[in-house]
């Protein structure tokens, strides 16, 4: 966060190097808002890219979360941009304001800015309401990427041709050119350059099996020449199409542990157009893997006295990876798994988990089911404060390190309940199932 905040004001600070007449407090405020918004927009590209070799943008979980939040704030700021510029004219008189508005809308040099403004608002709304639009993941990713590349180019041209600082300082324009170029280059790298490197080390599909009414276990095997490795809790982008490039890749958490290499497996829930076709995959076909990514690590709990894993629905994948790794390491500490689903027949790999209850030194699972069952040992409802409190009793709240994964609403609710139980925020590590 600190590194991001240090980059954000750089273009604004550089405006003070330009020898321009002081235009007053309001104009100065607009300069600050506009330059900060443009820099935040350019920084959306490294936040949305997968740049694990650049430390500032290597935390993919943080990047994606803030990419969405910052995008919404950029949308609000850009929406207000023409209003803030024309407001002084309307304050003089309505006629003067309307004359300025018509002049702006009809001026040829304003065309790039108008298209970028309308496009940015529409594309941000499309991202926010993607589920309601019922677009396939591939179509949404392609239009999202292509649209924002076009908006970046148009916005850069607008800043340099209409913006007062851009018109005044040719050297200052080089900053916007460089930022626009870097933004587009990151997209080209992810969609054109990186796929070539993935093509040289394809994985091979070895198994696809249904493990619950709604879930599949997909297992792939890495090429002997590949140096792929991962930490429990991480995820990758999988591409099971015939081509390594494009927008056909999907993010899935690894469910296996390192001891299973060269094979890695995933628990994938049927939640959309791609996941509903997993049974059509062919054993032996190539699979392209980009990763691993993710900052969840068992090292975060190395100093804790106990470990709590909480999984909601498809979030069982990374929790299984952590659990299997803890079992492989013979961890003697208390380890608990709270695993929730809507229906009992959605619980995956229960035979394996119950066997771990017998073989691990101190491990227990608590199943949570939203629909009523006739089994007394299953907690009825959702993973609430009472459920968590019952599972962690016997240890002080500060003794627990907590890992959780699931839908956004579940993460928010469980996080709140964990804090109510006095579990420190620093002890809570989570991954949301949305990218």
Short mmCIF file of C-alpha atoms in Angstrom, two decimals:
data_model
loop_
_atom_site.label_atom_id
_atom_site.label_comp_id
_atom_site.label_asym_id
_atom_site.label_seq_id
_atom_site.Cartn_x
_atom_site.Cartn_y
_atom_site.Cartn_z
CA UNK A 1 0.00 0.00 0.00
CA UNK A 2 2.79 2.45 0.89
CA UNK A 3 4.57 1.88 -2.43
CA UNK A 4 1.32 2.42 -4.34
CA UNK A 5 0.62 5.66 -2.45
CA UNK A 6 4.15 6.90 -3.19
CA UNK A 7 3.66 6.39 -6.96
CA UNK A 8 0.19 7.94 -7.09
CA UNK A 9 1.10 11.65 -6.65
CA UNK A 10 4.20 11.71 -8.91
CA UNK A 11 2.57 13.35 -12.00
CA UNK A 12 0.90 15.91 -9.75
CA UNK A 13 4.16 16.79 -7.99
CA UNK A 14 5.83 17.25 -11.36
CA UNK A 15 3.29 19.96 -12.29
CA UNK A 16 5.08 22.21 -9.82
CA UNK A 17 8.17 22.13 -12.05
CA UNK A 18 6.21 23.86 -14.85
CA UNK A 19 6.53 27.63 -15.01
CA UNK A 20 2.82 28.41 -15.15
CA UNK A 21 0.86 31.30 -13.78
CA UNK A 22 -1.15 30.57 -10.65
CA UNK A 23 -4.78 29.97 -11.67
CA UNK A 24 -6.24 29.97 -8.18
CA UNK A 25 -7.31 27.47 -5.54
CA UNK A 26 -10.11 25.82 -7.54
CA UNK A 27 -7.92 25.27 -10.61
CA UNK A 28 -5.20 23.87 -8.38
CA UNK A 29 -7.69 21.49 -6.78
CA UNK A 30 -8.85 20.28 -10.22
CA UNK A 31 -5.23 19.70 -11.23
CA UNK A 32 -4.66 17.54 -8.17
CA UNK A 33 -7.88 15.52 -8.70
CA UNK A 34 -7.31 15.00 -12.42
CA UNK A 35 -3.64 14.00 -12.24
CA UNK A 36 -4.26 11.67 -9.29
CA UNK A 37 -7.19 10.04 -11.12
CA UNK A 38 -5.15 9.54 -14.30
CA UNK A 39 -2.22 8.03 -12.39
CA UNK A 40 -4.62 5.76 -10.49
CA UNK A 41 -6.07 4.69 -13.85
CA UNK A 42 -2.63 3.81 -15.25
CA UNK A 43 -1.78 1.90 -12.06
CA UNK A 44 -4.86 -0.26 -12.64
CA UNK A 45 -2.92 -2.08 -15.35
CA UNK A 46 -0.09 -3.41 -13.11
CA UNK A 47 -2.65 -4.11 -10.38
CA UNK A 48 -4.69 -6.21 -12.81
CA UNK A 49 -1.65 -7.89 -14.35
CA UNK A 50 0.22 -10.82 -12.87
CA UNK A 51 3.64 -9.29 -12.15
CA UNK A 52 5.02 -11.56 -9.47
CA UNK A 53 8.63 -10.61 -10.34
CA UNK A 54 8.01 -6.94 -9.47
CA UNK A 55 7.88 -6.77 -5.65
CA UNK A 56 5.59 -3.73 -5.55
CA UNK A 57 2.88 -5.62 -7.49
CA UNK A 58 3.70 -9.19 -6.47
CA UNK A 59 0.86 -9.60 -3.93
CA UNK A 60 -1.80 -10.78 -6.40
CA UNK A 61 -4.55 -11.12 -3.75
CA UNK A 62 -4.07 -7.51 -2.60
CA UNK A 63 -3.78 -6.29 -6.19
CA UNK A 64 -7.03 -7.83 -7.41
CA UNK A 65 -9.00 -6.66 -4.37
CA UNK A 66 -7.77 -3.09 -4.69
CA UNK A 67 -7.99 -3.16 -8.48
CA UNK A 68 -11.76 -3.49 -8.09
CA UNK A 69 -12.14 -0.93 -5.29
CA UNK A 70 -9.91 1.67 -6.93
CA UNK A 71 -11.67 1.13 -10.26
CA UNK A 72 -14.98 2.16 -8.70
CA UNK A 73 -13.46 5.33 -7.21
CA UNK A 74 -11.87 6.18 -10.56
CA UNK A 75 -15.29 5.80 -12.17
CA UNK A 76 -16.82 8.29 -9.73
CA UNK A 77 -13.95 10.76 -10.20
CA UNK A 78 -14.07 10.57 -13.99
CA UNK A 79 -17.87 10.92 -13.93
CA UNK A 80 -17.45 14.18 -12.01
CA UNK A 81 -14.60 15.40 -14.25
CA UNK A 82 -16.62 17.44 -16.79
CA UNK A 83 -19.05 18.57 -14.08
CA UNK A 84 -16.24 20.03 -11.97
CA UNK A 85 -14.70 21.76 -14.99
CA UNK A 86 -17.97 23.35 -16.15
CA UNK A 87 -19.31 24.15 -12.66
CA UNK A 88 -17.73 27.65 -12.47
CA UNK A 89 -19.39 28.58 -15.79
CA UNK A 90 -22.82 27.54 -14.51
CA UNK A 91 -22.18 29.50 -11.32
CA UNK A 92 -21.77 32.64 -13.44
CA UNK A 93 -25.04 31.97 -15.27
CA UNK A 94 -27.02 29.06 -16.67
CA UNK A 95 -26.71 30.48 -20.19
CA UNK A 96 -22.94 30.77 -19.88
CA UNK A 97 -22.77 27.21 -18.59
CA UNK A 98 -24.88 25.80 -21.42
CA UNK A 99 -22.83 27.69 -23.99
CA UNK A 100 -19.63 26.16 -22.54
CA UNK A 101 -21.21 22.69 -22.48
CA UNK A 102 -22.25 22.92 -26.16
CA UNK A 103 -18.79 24.19 -27.08
CA UNK A 104 -17.18 21.22 -25.32
CA UNK A 105 -19.49 18.68 -26.95
CA UNK A 106 -18.96 20.06 -30.46
CA UNK A 107 -15.23 20.82 -30.35
CA UNK A 108 -13.30 18.29 -32.52
CA UNK A 109 -10.34 18.19 -30.11
CA UNK A 110 -12.69 17.05 -27.32
CA UNK A 111 -13.76 13.90 -29.16
CA UNK A 112 -11.08 11.63 -27.67
CA UNK A 113 -11.94 12.79 -24.16
CA UNK A 114 -15.69 12.34 -24.65
CA UNK A 115 -15.28 8.80 -26.03
CA UNK A 116 -12.85 7.88 -23.22
CA UNK A 117 -15.22 9.36 -20.59
CA UNK A 118 -18.28 7.50 -21.85
CA UNK A 119 -16.29 4.30 -22.42
CA UNK A 120 -14.75 4.31 -18.95
CA UNK A 121 -18.11 4.73 -17.24
CA UNK A 122 -19.69 1.95 -19.32
CA UNK A 123 -16.78 -0.47 -18.82
CA UNK A 124 -16.67 0.09 -15.05
CA UNK A 125 -20.43 -0.49 -14.85
CA UNK A 126 -20.01 -3.66 -16.93
CA UNK A 127 -17.35 -4.89 -14.48
CA UNK A 128 -19.56 -4.15 -11.47
CA UNK A 129 -22.66 -5.80 -12.98
CA UNK A 130 -20.90 -8.61 -14.83
CA UNK A 131 -23.01 -11.31 -13.18
CA UNK A 132 -26.26 -9.58 -14.07
CA UNK A 133 -25.15 -9.16 -17.70
CA UNK A 134 -24.66 -12.94 -17.90
CA UNK A 135 -21.54 -12.63 -20.04
CA UNK A 136 -19.28 -15.65 -20.26
CA UNK A 137 -16.01 -15.25 -18.37
CA UNK A 138 -13.98 -15.33 -21.61
CA UNK A 139 -16.13 -12.72 -23.36
CA UNK A 140 -16.06 -10.45 -20.32
CA UNK A 141 -12.26 -10.70 -19.95
CA UNK A 142 -11.69 -10.00 -23.64
CA UNK A 143 -13.99 -6.97 -23.77
CA UNK A 144 -12.69 -5.73 -20.39
CA UNK A 145 -9.09 -5.89 -21.60
CA UNK A 146 -9.70 -4.47 -25.08
CA UNK A 147 -11.96 -1.70 -23.83
CA UNK A 148 -9.56 -0.40 -21.23
CA UNK A 149 -6.62 -0.49 -23.64
CA UNK A 150 -8.64 1.73 -26.02
CA UNK A 151 -9.67 4.00 -23.13
CA UNK A 152 -6.03 4.32 -21.99
CA UNK A 153 -4.94 5.42 -25.47
CA UNK A 154 -7.81 7.89 -25.87
CA UNK A 155 -7.37 9.30 -22.36
CA UNK A 156 -3.65 9.82 -22.95
CA UNK A 157 -4.33 11.70 -26.18
CA UNK A 158 -6.97 13.80 -24.39
CA UNK A 159 -4.65 14.75 -21.54
CA UNK A 160 -1.92 15.87 -23.94
CA UNK A 161 -4.15 17.71 -26.43
CA UNK A 162 -6.63 19.39 -24.08
CA UNK A 163 -5.14 19.32 -20.58
CA UNK A 164 -3.56 22.65 -19.67
CA UNK A 165 -0.36 21.11 -18.32
CA UNK A 166 0.02 18.83 -21.31
CA UNK A 167 -0.36 21.72 -23.73
CA UNK A 168 2.09 23.84 -21.81
CA UNK A 169 4.98 21.42 -21.28
CA UNK A 170 6.15 19.08 -24.02
CA UNK A 171 8.49 17.38 -21.57
CA UNK A 172 5.56 16.85 -19.20
CA UNK A 173 3.74 15.05 -22.02
CA UNK A 174 6.48 12.41 -22.07
CA UNK A 175 5.24 11.26 -18.65
CA UNK A 176 1.76 10.53 -20.01
CA UNK A 177 3.17 8.87 -23.13
CA UNK A 178 5.40 6.65 -20.98
CA UNK A 179 2.54 5.72 -18.62
CA UNK A 180 0.21 4.96 -21.53
CA UNK A 181 2.88 2.90 -23.26
CA UNK A 182 3.66 0.89 -20.12
CA UNK A 183 -0.03 0.22 -19.51
CA UNK A 184 -0.61 -1.17 -23.00
CA UNK A 185 2.71 -3.09 -22.86
CA UNK A 186 1.58 -4.97 -19.73
CA UNK A 187 -1.55 -6.14 -21.55
CA UNK A 188 0.48 -7.24 -24.58
CA UNK A 189 2.89 -9.12 -22.32
CA UNK A 190 0.12 -11.02 -20.52
CA UNK A 191 -1.86 -11.93 -23.62
CA UNK A 192 0.85 -12.38 -26.25
CA UNK A 193 4.37 -12.73 -24.81
CA UNK A 194 3.72 -14.82 -21.69
CA UNK A 195 1.72 -17.51 -23.56
CA UNK A 196 4.80 -18.33 -25.63
CA UNK A 197 6.75 -19.21 -22.48
CA UNK A 198 3.86 -21.33 -21.16
CA UNK A 199 3.67 -23.22 -24.45
CA UNK A 200 7.18 -24.64 -23.97
CA UNK A 201 6.26 -26.40 -20.70
CA UNK A 202 2.67 -27.72 -20.95
CA UNK A 203 1.15 -29.83 -18.20
CA UNK A 204 -0.83 -32.97 -19.05
CA UNK A 205 -4.36 -33.79 -17.89
CA UNK A 206 -4.36 -37.12 -16.02
CA UNK A 207 -7.77 -37.24 -14.30
CA UNK A 208 -11.18 -35.58 -14.15
CA UNK A 209 -13.61 -37.07 -11.65
CA UNK A 210 -16.80 -35.89 -10.00
CA UNK A 211 -16.36 -35.72 -6.21
CA UNK A 212 -19.74 -34.27 -5.23
CA UNK A 213 -23.01 -33.30 -6.84
CA UNK A 214 -21.52 -29.94 -7.85
CA UNK A 215 -17.74 -30.42 -7.70
CA UNK A 216 -15.01 -31.95 -9.85
CA UNK A 217 -11.47 -32.94 -9.03
CA UNK A 218 -9.09 -32.13 -11.87
CA UNK A 219 -5.54 -33.51 -11.74
CA UNK A 220 -2.71 -32.49 -14.04
CA UNK A 221 0.95 -33.51 -14.24
CA UNK A 222 3.84 -31.18 -14.99
CA UNK A 223 6.42 -31.73 -17.69
CA UNK A 224 9.68 -33.29 -16.50
CA UNK A 225 11.62 -30.20 -17.63
CA UNK A 226 9.36 -27.78 -15.75
CA UNK A 227 10.62 -26.22 -12.51
CA UNK A 228 7.07 -25.51 -11.29
CA UNK A 229 6.67 -25.44 -7.51
CA UNK A 230 4.12 -23.92 -5.14
CA UNK A 231 3.23 -23.22 -1.54
CA UNK A 232 0.04 -24.63 0.06
CA UNK A 233 -2.81 -22.17 -0.37
CA UNK A 234 -1.64 -20.75 -3.70
CA UNK A 235 -3.54 -20.73 -6.99
CA UNK A 236 -2.85 -20.75 -10.73
CA UNK A 237 -4.53 -19.76 -13.98
CA UNK A 238 -5.47 -22.88 -15.96
CA UNK A 239 -5.94 -22.96 -19.71
CA UNK A 240 -7.36 -26.21 -21.08
CA UNK A 241 -7.92 -24.93 -24.62
CA UNK A 242 -5.72 -25.88 -27.56
CA UNK A 243 -3.92 -22.53 -27.47
CA UNK A 244 -1.80 -21.12 -24.64
CA UNK A 245 -2.77 -17.48 -25.26
CA UNK A 246 -5.90 -15.38 -25.30
CA UNK A 247 -8.52 -15.12 -22.57
CA UNK A 248 -9.28 -18.83 -22.09
CA UNK A 249 -7.51 -19.16 -18.73
CA UNK A 250 -9.33 -19.41 -15.39
CA UNK A 251 -8.05 -19.02 -11.80
CA UNK A 252 -8.27 -22.08 -9.52
CA UNK A 253 -6.72 -22.83 -6.14
CA UNK A 254 -4.43 -25.83 -5.77
CA UNK A 255 -5.90 -28.53 -3.53
CA UNK A 256 -2.91 -30.89 -3.37
CA UNK A 257 0.28 -30.57 -1.34
CA UNK A 258 3.89 -30.35 -2.49
CA UNK A 259 4.48 -34.04 -1.79
CA UNK A 260 2.04 -34.86 -4.63
CA UNK A 261 4.26 -33.25 -7.28
CA UNK A 262 4.72 -33.73 -10.21
CA UNK A 263 0.92 -33.93 -10.02
CA UNK A 264 -1.29 -31.11 -8.79
CA UNK A 265 -5.05 -31.28 -8.29
CA UNK A 266 -7.91 -28.82 -8.01
CA UNK A 267 -11.43 -28.96 -6.57
CA UNK A 268 -13.60 -27.03 -9.03
CA UNK A 269 -17.26 -26.26 -8.50
CA UNK A 270 -19.69 -26.08 -11.39
CA UNK A 271 -20.52 -22.37 -11.18
CA UNK A 272 -20.50 -21.19 -14.78
CA UNK A 273 -20.15 -21.79 -18.48
CA UNK A 274 -16.57 -23.10 -18.34
CA UNK A 275 -16.85 -25.23 -15.19
CA UNK A 276 -20.01 -26.89 -16.52
CA UNK A 277 -17.93 -28.38 -19.35
CA UNK A 278 -15.15 -29.98 -17.30
CA UNK A 279 -16.43 -33.46 -18.15
CA UNK A 280 -15.62 -32.80 -21.82
CA UNK A 281 -11.87 -32.54 -21.15
CA UNK A 282 -9.76 -35.32 -22.65
CA UNK A 283 -7.25 -37.30 -20.58
CA UNK A 284 -3.76 -36.67 -21.92
CA UNK A 285 -4.54 -33.27 -23.43
CA UNK A 286 -2.14 -30.37 -22.76
CA UNK A 287 -2.97 -27.89 -20.02
CA UNK A 288 -1.21 -24.53 -19.76
CA UNK A 289 -0.49 -23.26 -16.25
CA UNK A 290 0.37 -19.70 -15.27
CA UNK A 291 1.48 -19.44 -11.67
CA UNK A 292 1.61 -20.05 -8.85
CA UNK A 293 0.19 -16.89 -7.30
CA UNK A 294 -1.21 -15.95 -3.91
CA UNK A 295 0.18 -14.82 -0.59
CA UNK A 296 -1.46 -17.36 1.75
CA UNK A 297 1.27 -19.39 3.44
CA UNK A 298 1.61 -21.81 6.35
CA UNK A 299 4.59 -19.71 7.43
CA UNK A 300 2.02 -17.17 8.68
CA UNK A 301 0.97 -19.62 11.40
CA UNK A 302 4.41 -20.89 12.39
CA UNK A 303 4.29 -19.08 15.73
CA UNK A 304 0.65 -19.90 16.54
CA UNK A 305 -0.49 -22.56 18.99
CA UNK A 306 -3.39 -23.77 16.79
CA UNK A 307 -4.68 -23.56 13.22
CA UNK A 308 -8.27 -23.05 12.07
CA UNK A 309 -9.25 -23.66 8.43
CA UNK A 310 -12.62 -22.32 7.25
CA UNK A 311 -14.00 -23.21 3.82
CA UNK A 312 -17.23 -22.13 2.20
CA UNK A 313 -18.35 -24.13 -0.84
CA UNK A 314 -15.67 -24.09 -3.54
CA UNK A 315 -13.26 -22.58 -1.00
CA UNK A 316 -12.40 -26.09 0.19
CA UNK A 317 -9.63 -26.31 -2.47
CA UNK A 318 -6.88 -24.22 -0.81
CA UNK A 319 -7.96 -25.40 2.64
CA UNK A 320 -7.37 -29.00 1.50
CA UNK A 321 -3.91 -28.02 0.30
CA UNK A 322 -3.11 -26.52 3.70
CA UNK A 323 -4.63 -29.49 5.55
CA UNK A 324 -2.77 -32.08 3.47
CA UNK A 325 0.48 -30.19 3.99
CA UNK A 326 -0.07 -30.01 7.75
CA UNK A 327 -0.73 -33.76 7.73
CA UNK A 328 2.36 -34.42 5.61
CA UNK A 329 4.45 -32.42 8.09
CA UNK A 330 2.98 -34.29 11.08
CA UNK A 331 1.95 -31.02 12.73
CA UNK A 332 1.11 -31.79 16.39
CA UNK A 333 -0.85 -28.61 17.12
CA UNK A 334 -4.67 -28.48 17.32
CA UNK A 335 -5.99 -28.17 13.76
CA UNK A 336 -9.66 -27.60 13.00
CA UNK A 337 -11.58 -27.46 9.72
CA UNK A 338 -14.99 -25.79 9.42
CA UNK A 339 -16.46 -26.73 6.06
CA UNK A 340 -19.80 -25.29 4.97
CA UNK A 341 -22.13 -25.94 2.04
CA UNK A 342 -25.76 -25.47 1.13
CA UNK A 343 -26.40 -29.23 0.91
CA UNK A 344 -24.81 -32.30 2.44
CA UNK A 345 -24.15 -33.92 -0.96
CA UNK A 346 -21.81 -31.03 -1.82
CA UNK A 347 -19.23 -32.06 0.78
CA UNK A 348 -16.14 -33.36 -1.05
CA UNK A 349 -13.56 -36.03 -0.15
CA UNK A 350 -15.13 -36.86 3.20
CA UNK A 351 -13.52 -40.31 3.28
CA UNK A 352 -10.04 -38.77 3.09
CA UNK A 353 -10.82 -36.05 5.64
CA UNK A 354 -12.26 -38.56 8.13
CA UNK A 355 -9.16 -40.69 7.71
CA UNK A 356 -7.03 -37.64 8.55
CA UNK A 357 -9.09 -37.22 11.73
CA UNK A 358 -7.84 -40.66 12.75
CA UNK A 359 -4.21 -40.29 11.70
CA UNK A 360 -3.33 -36.67 12.55
CA UNK A 361 -2.35 -35.92 16.18
CA UNK A 362 -5.12 -33.37 16.88
CA UNK A 363 -7.39 -32.70 13.92
CA UNK A 364 -11.19 -32.41 13.81
CA UNK A 365 -13.68 -31.35 11.16
CA UNK A 366 -16.97 -29.52 11.70
CA UNK A 367 -19.40 -29.75 8.80
CA UNK A 368 -21.92 -26.92 8.39
CA UNK A 369 -25.02 -27.37 6.24
CA UNK A 370 -27.51 -24.64 5.32
CA UNK A 371 -30.33 -27.13 4.68
CA UNK A 372 -31.63 -29.33 7.47
CA UNK A 373 -30.18 -32.83 7.92
CA UNK A 374 -30.92 -35.67 10.34
CA UNK A 375 -27.27 -35.88 11.47
CA UNK A 376 -26.74 -34.29 14.88
CA UNK A 377 -22.98 -33.79 14.42
CA UNK A 378 -23.56 -31.40 11.49
CA UNK A 379 -24.02 -27.75 12.43
CA UNK A 380 -27.25 -26.43 10.94
CA UNK A 381 -27.23 -23.02 9.22
CA UNK A 382 -24.20 -20.95 8.27
CA UNK A 383 -20.69 -20.51 9.67
CA UNK A 384 -21.64 -18.00 12.36
CA UNK A 385 -20.10 -16.80 15.61
CA UNK A 386 -21.59 -19.64 17.66
CA UNK A 387 -20.25 -22.28 15.27
CA UNK A 388 -16.72 -20.85 15.33
CA UNK A 389 -16.82 -20.41 19.11
CA UNK A 390 -17.75 -24.06 19.62
CA UNK A 391 -14.91 -25.24 17.38
CA UNK A 392 -12.12 -23.16 18.95
CA UNK A 393 -13.10 -23.70 22.59
CA UNK A 394 -10.23 -24.92 24.73
CA UNK A 395 -7.73 -22.45 23.28
CA UNK A 396 -7.47 -18.69 23.81
CA UNK A 397 -8.57 -16.62 20.75
CA UNK A 398 -5.08 -15.20 20.29
CA UNK A 399 -3.63 -18.71 19.96
CA UNK A 400 -5.36 -19.36 16.63
CA UNK A 401 -4.14 -18.65 13.13
CA UNK A 402 -7.13 -18.66 10.81
CA UNK A 403 -7.23 -19.37 7.07
CA UNK A 404 -10.48 -18.92 5.19
CA UNK A 405 -11.67 -19.10 1.61
CA UNK A 406 -15.10 -18.79 0.06
CA UNK A 407 -17.58 -16.39 -1.54
CA UNK A 408 -17.20 -12.68 -0.79
CA UNK A 409 -20.29 -12.46 1.44
CA UNK A 410 -19.10 -15.46 3.47
CA UNK A 411 -15.60 -13.98 3.89
CA UNK A 412 -17.06 -10.67 5.11
CA UNK A 413 -19.41 -12.34 7.62
CA UNK A 414 -16.82 -14.79 8.97
CA UNK A 415 -14.21 -12.05 9.26
CA UNK A 416 -16.61 -9.99 11.35
CA UNK A 417 -17.39 -12.96 13.62
CA UNK A 418 -13.71 -13.76 14.09
CA UNK A 419 -13.06 -10.21 15.24
CA UNK A 420 -16.03 -10.43 17.64
CA UNK A 421 -14.33 -13.50 19.12
CA UNK A 422 -11.17 -11.39 19.69
CA UNK A 423 -9.03 -13.20 17.14
CA UNK A 424 -6.41 -10.62 16.06
CA UNK A 425 -6.68 -9.34 12.49
CA UNK A 426 -3.01 -10.21 11.95
CA UNK A 427 -3.91 -13.88 12.57
CA UNK A 428 -6.60 -13.97 9.84
CA UNK A 429 -5.55 -14.91 6.29
CA UNK A 430 -8.10 -15.23 3.52
CA UNK A 431 -8.69 -15.59 -0.19
CA UNK A 432 -11.89 -14.59 -1.98
CA UNK A 433 -13.28 -16.60 -4.87
CA UNK A 434 -13.56 -13.70 -7.30
CA UNK A 435 -11.17 -12.48 -10.00
#
